[in-house]
Amino acid sequence: MLTRKRFLSWLLLPVLALCSLMALAEPEGAAQALHLLSYLGADYPATVAAGQVVDSGEYQEQLEFHGVLAGLVAALPANAGKDGLLQGVARLGDSIRERRDGAAVADQARQLAADLVASYRISLTPRITPDPARGAALFAQHCSVCHGEGGLGDGPAGIGLEPPPANMRNAARMDSLSLYDLYNSIGLGVEGTDMPAFAAQLDERARWDLASHVAGFSADPAAARGASFSLEQLAGQTPQQVAAEQGPAAAAALRAQRAAPP
């Protein structure tokens, strides 16, 4: 479980270590805010069910992370969209405190992330098309010791960690994350776990390559023959979103194509 001191130290890492060349043009704190919204959207649904808290420790973390999110958004530069973002953050907090339906809260978090991206013109698209083959080599070098060669979370260094390393073949969880979410998590680390931030070790291109490889663990390559997506769509949309809007076949195509971008 992540302690408050440890989490705050994560947030206070030097900006230059956290941000890629692309992200340096973004307001300080924007990447962290998007990262927290990704976490809330992905993990809240498993924390509350039918209005009841399933895991009190995780639920408390959700509340604490929302508080940090509110501070990050409040500190962003003033612009025409900021008041709406602050109101959205407040509504998200109300929903968490009222223990509302997980899917509805996840939708709120994802919409708020989209509003944040639009208000501050944050680019979610890699400047160079990711290379999953290069990402595979990076995964073997930096990640497999904890996550296992096949991404199942069964690496030797992961034994005894609490919580255990993420199982990257968990399709339900991977479907709730965009390629940018994976890229952002690699750079910033994952709160509440022992996964470190890799922004100081891996440059922007390497993190996108690694994200594309990781996305492939839950993908069926044969499904790539379905709907066609732009690089911007592959980076910014989740299979969960695409499934709701276009159906399961399109979601399967997104999974496959983000692991083998055009």
mmCIF file of C-alpha atoms in Angstrom:
data_model
loop_
_atom_site.group_PDB
_atom_site.id
_atom_site.type_symbol
_atom_site.label_atom_id
_atom_site.label_comp_id
_atom_site.label_asym_id
_atom_site.label_seq_id
_atom_site.Cartn_x
_atom_site.Cartn_y
_atom_site.Cartn_z
ATOM 1 C CA MET A 1 0.000 0.000 0.000
ATOM 2 C CA LEU A 2 1.328 3.425 -0.915
ATOM 3 C CA THR A 3 1.994 5.727 2.012
ATOM 4 C CA ARG A 4 1.092 9.411 1.840
ATOM 5 C CA LYS A 5 4.767 10.386 2.186
ATOM 6 C CA ARG A 6 5.823 8.042 -0.592
ATOM 7 C CA PHE A 7 3.041 9.199 -2.913
ATOM 8 C CA LEU A 8 3.836 12.873 -2.376
ATOM 9 C CA SER A 9 7.503 12.182 -3.090
ATOM 10 C CA TRP A 10 6.403 10.652 -6.401
ATOM 11 C CA LEU A 11 4.540 13.823 -7.274
ATOM 12 C CA LEU A 12 7.498 16.038 -6.420
ATOM 13 C CA LEU A 13 10.000 14.361 -8.751
ATOM 14 C CA PRO A 14 11.791 16.981 -10.850
ATOM 15 C CA VAL A 15 9.731 18.082 -13.821
ATOM 16 C CA LEU A 16 12.603 17.495 -16.243
ATOM 17 C CA ALA A 17 12.822 13.890 -15.122
ATOM 18 C CA LEU A 18 9.108 13.368 -15.506
ATOM 19 C CA CYS A 19 8.488 15.019 -18.846
ATOM 20 C CA SER A 20 9.560 14.212 -22.350
ATOM 21 C CA LEU A 21 10.474 16.910 -24.864
ATOM 22 C CA MET A 22 6.862 16.858 -26.005
ATOM 23 C CA ALA A 23 5.526 17.216 -22.495
ATOM 24 C CA LEU A 24 7.771 20.170 -21.603
ATOM 25 C CA ALA A 25 5.335 22.406 -23.508
ATOM 26 C CA GLU A 26 2.480 21.221 -21.312
ATOM 27 C CA PRO A 27 1.538 22.854 -17.992
ATOM 28 C CA GLU A 28 3.389 21.432 -15.017
ATOM 29 C CA GLY A 29 1.184 18.856 -13.298
ATOM 30 C CA ALA A 30 -0.905 18.011 -16.362
ATOM 31 C CA ALA A 31 0.708 14.609 -16.930
ATOM 32 C CA GLN A 32 0.321 13.723 -13.245
ATOM 33 C CA ALA A 33 -3.335 14.763 -13.321
ATOM 34 C CA LEU A 34 -3.989 12.594 -16.373
ATOM 35 C CA HIS A 35 -2.170 9.736 -14.677
ATOM 36 C CA LEU A 36 -4.409 9.991 -11.614
ATOM 37 C CA LEU A 37 -7.542 10.152 -13.751
ATOM 38 C CA SER A 38 -6.372 7.016 -15.539
ATOM 39 C CA TYR A 39 -5.860 5.286 -12.183
ATOM 40 C CA LEU A 40 -9.276 6.339 -10.876
ATOM 41 C CA GLY A 41 -11.017 5.289 -14.073
ATOM 42 C CA ALA A 42 -9.315 1.902 -14.186
ATOM 43 C CA ASP A 43 -9.373 0.901 -10.511
ATOM 44 C CA TYR A 44 -12.457 2.475 -8.927
ATOM 45 C CA PRO A 45 -14.911 -0.029 -10.488
ATOM 46 C CA ALA A 46 -13.271 -2.903 -8.592
ATOM 47 C CA THR A 47 -13.310 -0.920 -5.332
ATOM 48 C CA VAL A 48 -17.045 -0.252 -5.018
ATOM 49 C CA ALA A 49 -19.888 -2.567 -6.033
ATOM 50 C CA ALA A 50 -23.613 -1.867 -5.696
ATOM 51 C CA GLY A 51 -22.917 1.094 -3.445
ATOM 52 C CA GLN A 52 -20.772 -0.955 -1.069
ATOM 53 C CA VAL A 53 -17.017 -0.667 -0.533
ATOM 54 C CA VAL A 54 -15.312 -3.911 -1.548
ATOM 55 C CA ASP A 55 -11.807 -2.957 -0.353
ATOM 56 C CA SER A 56 -11.655 -0.243 2.316
ATOM 57 C CA GLY A 57 -7.922 0.354 1.890
ATOM 58 C CA GLU A 58 -8.190 0.835 -1.854
ATOM 59 C CA TYR A 59 -11.272 3.006 -1.427
ATOM 60 C CA GLN A 60 -9.393 5.271 0.985
ATOM 61 C CA GLU A 61 -6.632 5.592 -1.583
ATOM 62 C CA GLN A 62 -9.195 6.598 -4.183
ATOM 63 C CA LEU A 63 -10.308 9.432 -1.908
ATOM 64 C CA GLU A 64 -6.734 10.525 -1.205
ATOM 65 C CA PHE A 65 -5.751 10.445 -4.859
ATOM 66 C CA HIS A 66 -8.803 12.503 -5.733
ATOM 67 C CA GLY A 67 -7.620 15.103 -3.239
ATOM 68 C CA VAL A 68 -4.208 15.227 -4.913
ATOM 69 C CA LEU A 69 -5.918 15.457 -8.310
ATOM 70 C CA ALA A 70 -7.944 18.452 -7.117
ATOM 71 C CA GLY A 71 -4.743 20.194 -6.027
ATOM 72 C CA LEU A 72 -3.012 19.508 -9.332
ATOM 73 C CA VAL A 73 -5.895 20.874 -11.387
ATOM 74 C CA ALA A 74 -6.244 23.915 -9.118
ATOM 75 C CA ALA A 75 -2.566 24.705 -9.720
ATOM 76 C CA LEU A 76 -2.859 24.638 -13.523
ATOM 77 C CA PRO A 77 -2.667 28.004 -15.334
ATOM 78 C CA ALA A 78 -5.929 29.885 -15.682
ATOM 79 C CA ASN A 79 -7.726 29.510 -18.992
ATOM 80 C CA ALA A 80 -11.266 29.394 -20.353
ATOM 81 C CA GLY A 81 -11.731 25.725 -19.467
ATOM 82 C CA LYS A 82 -10.288 25.654 -15.976
ATOM 83 C CA ASP A 83 -13.484 26.471 -14.079
ATOM 84 C CA GLY A 84 -15.279 23.632 -15.845
ATOM 85 C CA LEU A 85 -12.431 21.261 -14.970
ATOM 86 C CA LEU A 86 -12.577 22.245 -11.313
ATOM 87 C CA GLN A 87 -16.327 21.639 -11.305
ATOM 88 C CA GLY A 88 -15.784 18.268 -12.967
ATOM 89 C CA VAL A 89 -13.182 17.307 -10.361
ATOM 90 C CA ALA A 90 -15.627 18.276 -7.605
ATOM 91 C CA ARG A 91 -18.392 16.153 -9.161
ATOM 92 C CA LEU A 92 -15.995 13.220 -9.468
ATOM 93 C CA GLY A 93 -15.186 13.542 -5.759
ATOM 94 C CA ASP A 94 -18.884 13.585 -4.899
ATOM 95 C CA SER A 95 -19.414 10.410 -6.912
ATOM 96 C CA ILE A 96 -16.561 8.624 -5.153
ATOM 97 C CA ARG A 97 -17.759 9.701 -1.708
ATOM 98 C CA GLU A 98 -21.315 8.649 -2.584
ATOM 99 C CA ARG A 99 -19.980 5.275 -3.763
ATOM 100 C CA ARG A 100 -21.673 5.504 -7.120
ATOM 101 C CA ASP A 101 -21.596 2.841 -9.798
ATOM 102 C CA GLY A 102 -18.096 1.952 -10.936
ATOM 103 C CA ALA A 103 -18.796 2.273 -14.646
ATOM 104 C CA ALA A 104 -20.343 5.715 -14.188
ATOM 105 C CA VAL A 105 -17.383 6.964 -12.139
ATOM 106 C CA ALA A 106 -14.948 5.539 -14.697
ATOM 107 C CA ASP A 107 -16.839 7.422 -17.427
ATOM 108 C CA GLN A 108 -16.616 10.625 -15.379
ATOM 109 C CA ALA A 109 -12.861 10.202 -14.959
ATOM 110 C CA ARG A 110 -12.350 9.487 -18.654
ATOM 111 C CA GLN A 111 -14.480 12.482 -19.713
ATOM 112 C CA LEU A 112 -12.627 14.730 -17.294
ATOM 113 C CA ALA A 113 -9.338 13.539 -18.780
ATOM 114 C CA ALA A 114 -10.628 14.384 -22.265
ATOM 115 C CA ASP A 115 -11.659 17.848 -21.061
ATOM 116 C CA LEU A 116 -8.218 18.379 -19.507
ATOM 117 C CA VAL A 117 -6.527 17.384 -22.750
ATOM 118 C CA ALA A 118 -8.729 19.733 -24.774
ATOM 119 C CA SER A 119 -8.449 22.686 -22.377
ATOM 120 C CA TYR A 120 -4.656 22.604 -22.229
ATOM 121 C CA ARG A 121 -4.020 21.231 -25.732
ATOM 122 C CA ILE A 122 -2.095 18.251 -24.429
ATOM 123 C CA SER A 123 -0.762 15.971 -27.145
ATOM 124 C CA LEU A 124 -1.413 12.280 -26.536
ATOM 125 C CA THR A 125 0.174 11.169 -29.798
ATOM 126 C CA PRO A 126 3.774 9.990 -30.204
ATOM 127 C CA ARG A 127 5.908 12.032 -32.567
ATOM 128 C CA ILE A 128 7.405 8.838 -34.011
ATOM 129 C CA THR A 129 5.329 5.725 -34.671
ATOM 130 C CA PRO A 130 6.058 3.257 -31.844
ATOM 131 C CA ASP A 131 8.102 0.152 -32.611
ATOM 132 C CA PRO A 132 6.802 -2.797 -30.534
ATOM 133 C CA ALA A 133 9.798 -4.935 -31.530
ATOM 134 C CA ARG A 134 12.109 -2.363 -29.971
ATOM 135 C CA GLY A 135 9.728 -2.275 -27.029
ATOM 136 C CA ALA A 136 10.087 -6.048 -26.584
ATOM 137 C CA ALA A 137 13.832 -5.677 -26.051
ATOM 138 C CA LEU A 138 13.228 -2.872 -23.557
ATOM 139 C CA PHE A 139 10.655 -4.992 -21.733
ATOM 140 C CA ALA A 140 13.140 -7.854 -21.400
ATOM 141 C CA GLN A 141 15.753 -5.460 -20.054
ATOM 142 C CA HIS A 142 13.694 -3.352 -17.658
ATOM 143 C CA CYS A 143 10.377 -5.064 -16.902
ATOM 144 C CA SER A 144 10.455 -8.856 -17.174
ATOM 145 C CA VAL A 145 12.312 -9.310 -13.878
ATOM 146 C CA CYS A 146 9.088 -8.277 -12.084
ATOM 147 C CA HIS A 147 6.349 -8.726 -14.681
ATOM 148 C CA GLY A 148 7.660 -11.985 -16.148
ATOM 149 C CA GLU A 149 8.710 -12.707 -19.696
ATOM 150 C CA GLY A 150 5.088 -13.132 -20.766
ATOM 151 C CA GLY A 151 3.732 -10.169 -18.776
ATOM 152 C CA LEU A 152 1.806 -12.320 -16.302
ATOM 153 C CA GLY A 153 3.267 -10.596 -13.252
ATOM 154 C CA ASP A 154 5.263 -13.699 -12.308
ATOM 155 C CA GLY A 155 8.848 -12.446 -12.573
ATOM 156 C CA PRO A 156 11.338 -13.542 -9.879
ATOM 157 C CA ALA A 157 11.776 -10.034 -8.445
ATOM 158 C CA GLY A 158 8.012 -9.704 -8.079
ATOM 159 C CA ILE A 159 7.683 -12.539 -5.578
ATOM 160 C CA GLY A 160 6.362 -11.210 -2.282
ATOM 161 C CA LEU A 161 5.609 -7.701 -3.528
ATOM 162 C CA GLU A 162 2.350 -6.256 -2.218
ATOM 163 C CA PRO A 163 0.476 -5.587 -4.367
ATOM 164 C CA PRO A 164 2.031 -7.998 -6.869
ATOM 165 C CA PRO A 165 3.282 -6.774 -10.249
ATOM 166 C CA ALA A 166 0.517 -6.106 -12.750
ATOM 167 C CA ASN A 167 -0.671 -8.944 -14.955
ATOM 168 C CA MET A 168 -0.455 -7.325 -18.374
ATOM 169 C CA ARG A 169 -2.562 -10.092 -19.881
ATOM 170 C CA ASN A 170 -5.551 -9.043 -17.773
ATOM 171 C CA ALA A 171 -7.719 -8.024 -20.713
ATOM 172 C CA ALA A 172 -10.365 -6.234 -18.640
ATOM 173 C CA ARG A 173 -7.850 -3.906 -17.023
ATOM 174 C CA MET A 174 -5.852 -3.372 -20.211
ATOM 175 C CA ASP A 175 -9.073 -2.455 -22.001
ATOM 176 C CA SER A 176 -9.580 0.429 -19.567
ATOM 177 C CA LEU A 177 -6.193 1.977 -20.437
ATOM 178 C CA SER A 178 -5.191 3.871 -23.555
ATOM 179 C CA LEU A 179 -1.763 3.573 -25.110
ATOM 180 C CA TYR A 180 -1.024 7.039 -23.701
ATOM 181 C CA ASP A 181 -2.047 5.802 -20.243
ATOM 182 C CA LEU A 182 0.523 3.012 -20.527
ATOM 183 C CA TYR A 183 3.166 5.452 -21.777
ATOM 184 C CA ASN A 184 2.381 7.846 -18.917
ATOM 185 C CA SER A 185 2.508 5.052 -16.323
ATOM 186 C CA ILE A 186 5.913 3.920 -17.570
ATOM 187 C CA GLY A 187 7.247 7.445 -17.217
ATOM 188 C CA LEU A 188 5.669 8.301 -13.869
ATOM 189 C CA GLY A 189 5.544 4.907 -12.176
ATOM 190 C CA VAL A 190 2.378 3.392 -10.756
ATOM 191 C CA GLU A 191 1.135 4.709 -7.430
ATOM 192 C CA GLY A 192 0.369 2.116 -4.793
ATOM 193 C CA THR A 193 2.897 -0.344 -6.221
ATOM 194 C CA ASP A 194 6.653 -0.883 -6.355
ATOM 195 C CA MET A 195 6.879 0.059 -10.016
ATOM 196 C CA PRO A 196 9.313 2.991 -10.356
ATOM 197 C CA ALA A 197 9.201 5.939 -12.715
ATOM 198 C CA PHE A 198 11.283 5.317 -15.840
ATOM 199 C CA ALA A 199 11.287 8.841 -17.324
ATOM 200 C CA ALA A 200 14.884 9.406 -16.211
ATOM 201 C CA GLN A 201 16.029 6.101 -17.767
ATOM 202 C CA LEU A 202 13.942 5.859 -20.924
ATOM 203 C CA ASP A 203 13.374 8.687 -23.371
ATOM 204 C CA GLU A 204 10.030 9.541 -24.935
ATOM 205 C CA ARG A 205 10.456 7.249 -27.938
ATOM 206 C CA ALA A 206 11.521 4.300 -25.781
ATOM 207 C CA ARG A 207 8.502 4.700 -23.500
ATOM 208 C CA TRP A 208 6.121 4.711 -26.482
ATOM 209 C CA ASP A 209 7.852 1.622 -27.906
ATOM 210 C CA LEU A 210 7.511 -0.121 -24.560
ATOM 211 C CA ALA A 211 3.850 0.904 -24.210
ATOM 212 C CA SER A 212 3.079 -0.552 -27.649
ATOM 213 C CA HIS A 213 4.736 -3.846 -26.730
ATOM 214 C CA VAL A 214 2.855 -4.024 -23.422
ATOM 215 C CA ALA A 215 -0.446 -3.354 -25.220
ATOM 216 C CA GLY A 216 0.223 -6.427 -27.333
ATOM 217 C CA PHE A 217 -0.059 -8.808 -24.387
ATOM 218 C CA SER A 218 -3.863 -8.568 -24.466
ATOM 219 C CA ALA A 219 -4.243 -8.309 -28.250
ATOM 220 C CA ASP A 220 -5.137 -10.791 -30.976
ATOM 221 C CA PRO A 221 -2.964 -9.916 -34.008
ATOM 222 C CA ALA A 222 -5.529 -11.416 -36.384
ATOM 223 C CA ALA A 223 -8.070 -8.780 -35.329
ATOM 224 C CA ALA A 224 -5.962 -6.038 -36.927
ATOM 225 C CA ARG A 225 -7.830 -6.677 -40.180
ATOM 226 C CA GLY A 226 -10.899 -4.962 -38.703
ATOM 227 C CA ALA A 227 -11.559 -1.211 -38.409
ATOM 228 C CA SER A 228 -8.660 1.114 -39.183
ATOM 229 C CA PHE A 229 -7.478 3.710 -36.650
ATOM 230 C CA SER A 230 -5.156 6.687 -36.939
ATOM 231 C CA LEU A 231 -2.088 6.916 -34.715
ATOM 232 C CA GLU A 232 -3.886 9.612 -32.699
ATOM 233 C CA GLN A 233 -6.859 7.302 -32.115
ATOM 234 C CA LEU A 234 -4.611 4.358 -31.241
ATOM 235 C CA ALA A 235 -2.807 6.435 -28.623
ATOM 236 C CA GLY A 236 -5.757 8.234 -27.061
ATOM 237 C CA GLN A 237 -8.673 5.779 -27.095
ATOM 238 C CA THR A 238 -9.259 2.718 -24.944
ATOM 239 C CA PRO A 239 -10.686 -0.583 -26.193
ATOM 240 C CA GLN A 240 -13.434 -0.107 -23.608
ATOM 241 C CA GLN A 241 -14.466 3.194 -25.184
ATOM 242 C CA VAL A 242 -14.351 1.795 -28.704
ATOM 243 C CA ALA A 243 -16.385 -1.266 -27.688
ATOM 244 C CA ALA A 244 -19.124 0.994 -26.295
ATOM 245 C CA GLU A 245 -19.168 3.258 -29.349
ATOM 246 C CA GLN A 246 -18.401 0.905 -32.248
ATOM 247 C CA GLY A 247 -18.786 -2.638 -30.935
ATOM 248 C CA PRO A 248 -16.503 -5.514 -29.908
ATOM 249 C CA ALA A 249 -15.002 -6.100 -33.362
ATOM 250 C CA ALA A 250 -13.715 -2.530 -33.536
ATOM 251 C CA ALA A 251 -12.346 -2.800 -29.991
ATOM 252 C CA ALA A 252 -10.472 -5.966 -30.964
ATOM 253 C CA ALA A 253 -9.026 -4.134 -33.969
ATOM 254 C CA LEU A 254 -7.873 -1.267 -31.738
ATOM 255 C CA ARG A 255 -6.151 -3.725 -29.395
ATOM 256 C CA ALA A 256 -4.296 -5.324 -32.266
ATOM 257 C CA GLN A 257 -3.402 -2.133 -34.103
ATOM 258 C CA ARG A 258 -2.050 -0.270 -31.088
ATOM 259 C CA ALA A 259 0.351 -3.189 -30.610
ATOM 260 C CA ALA A 260 1.417 -2.884 -34.263
ATOM 261 C CA PRO A 261 0.878 0.770 -35.241
ATOM 262 C CA PRO A 262 0.714 1.656 -38.959
#
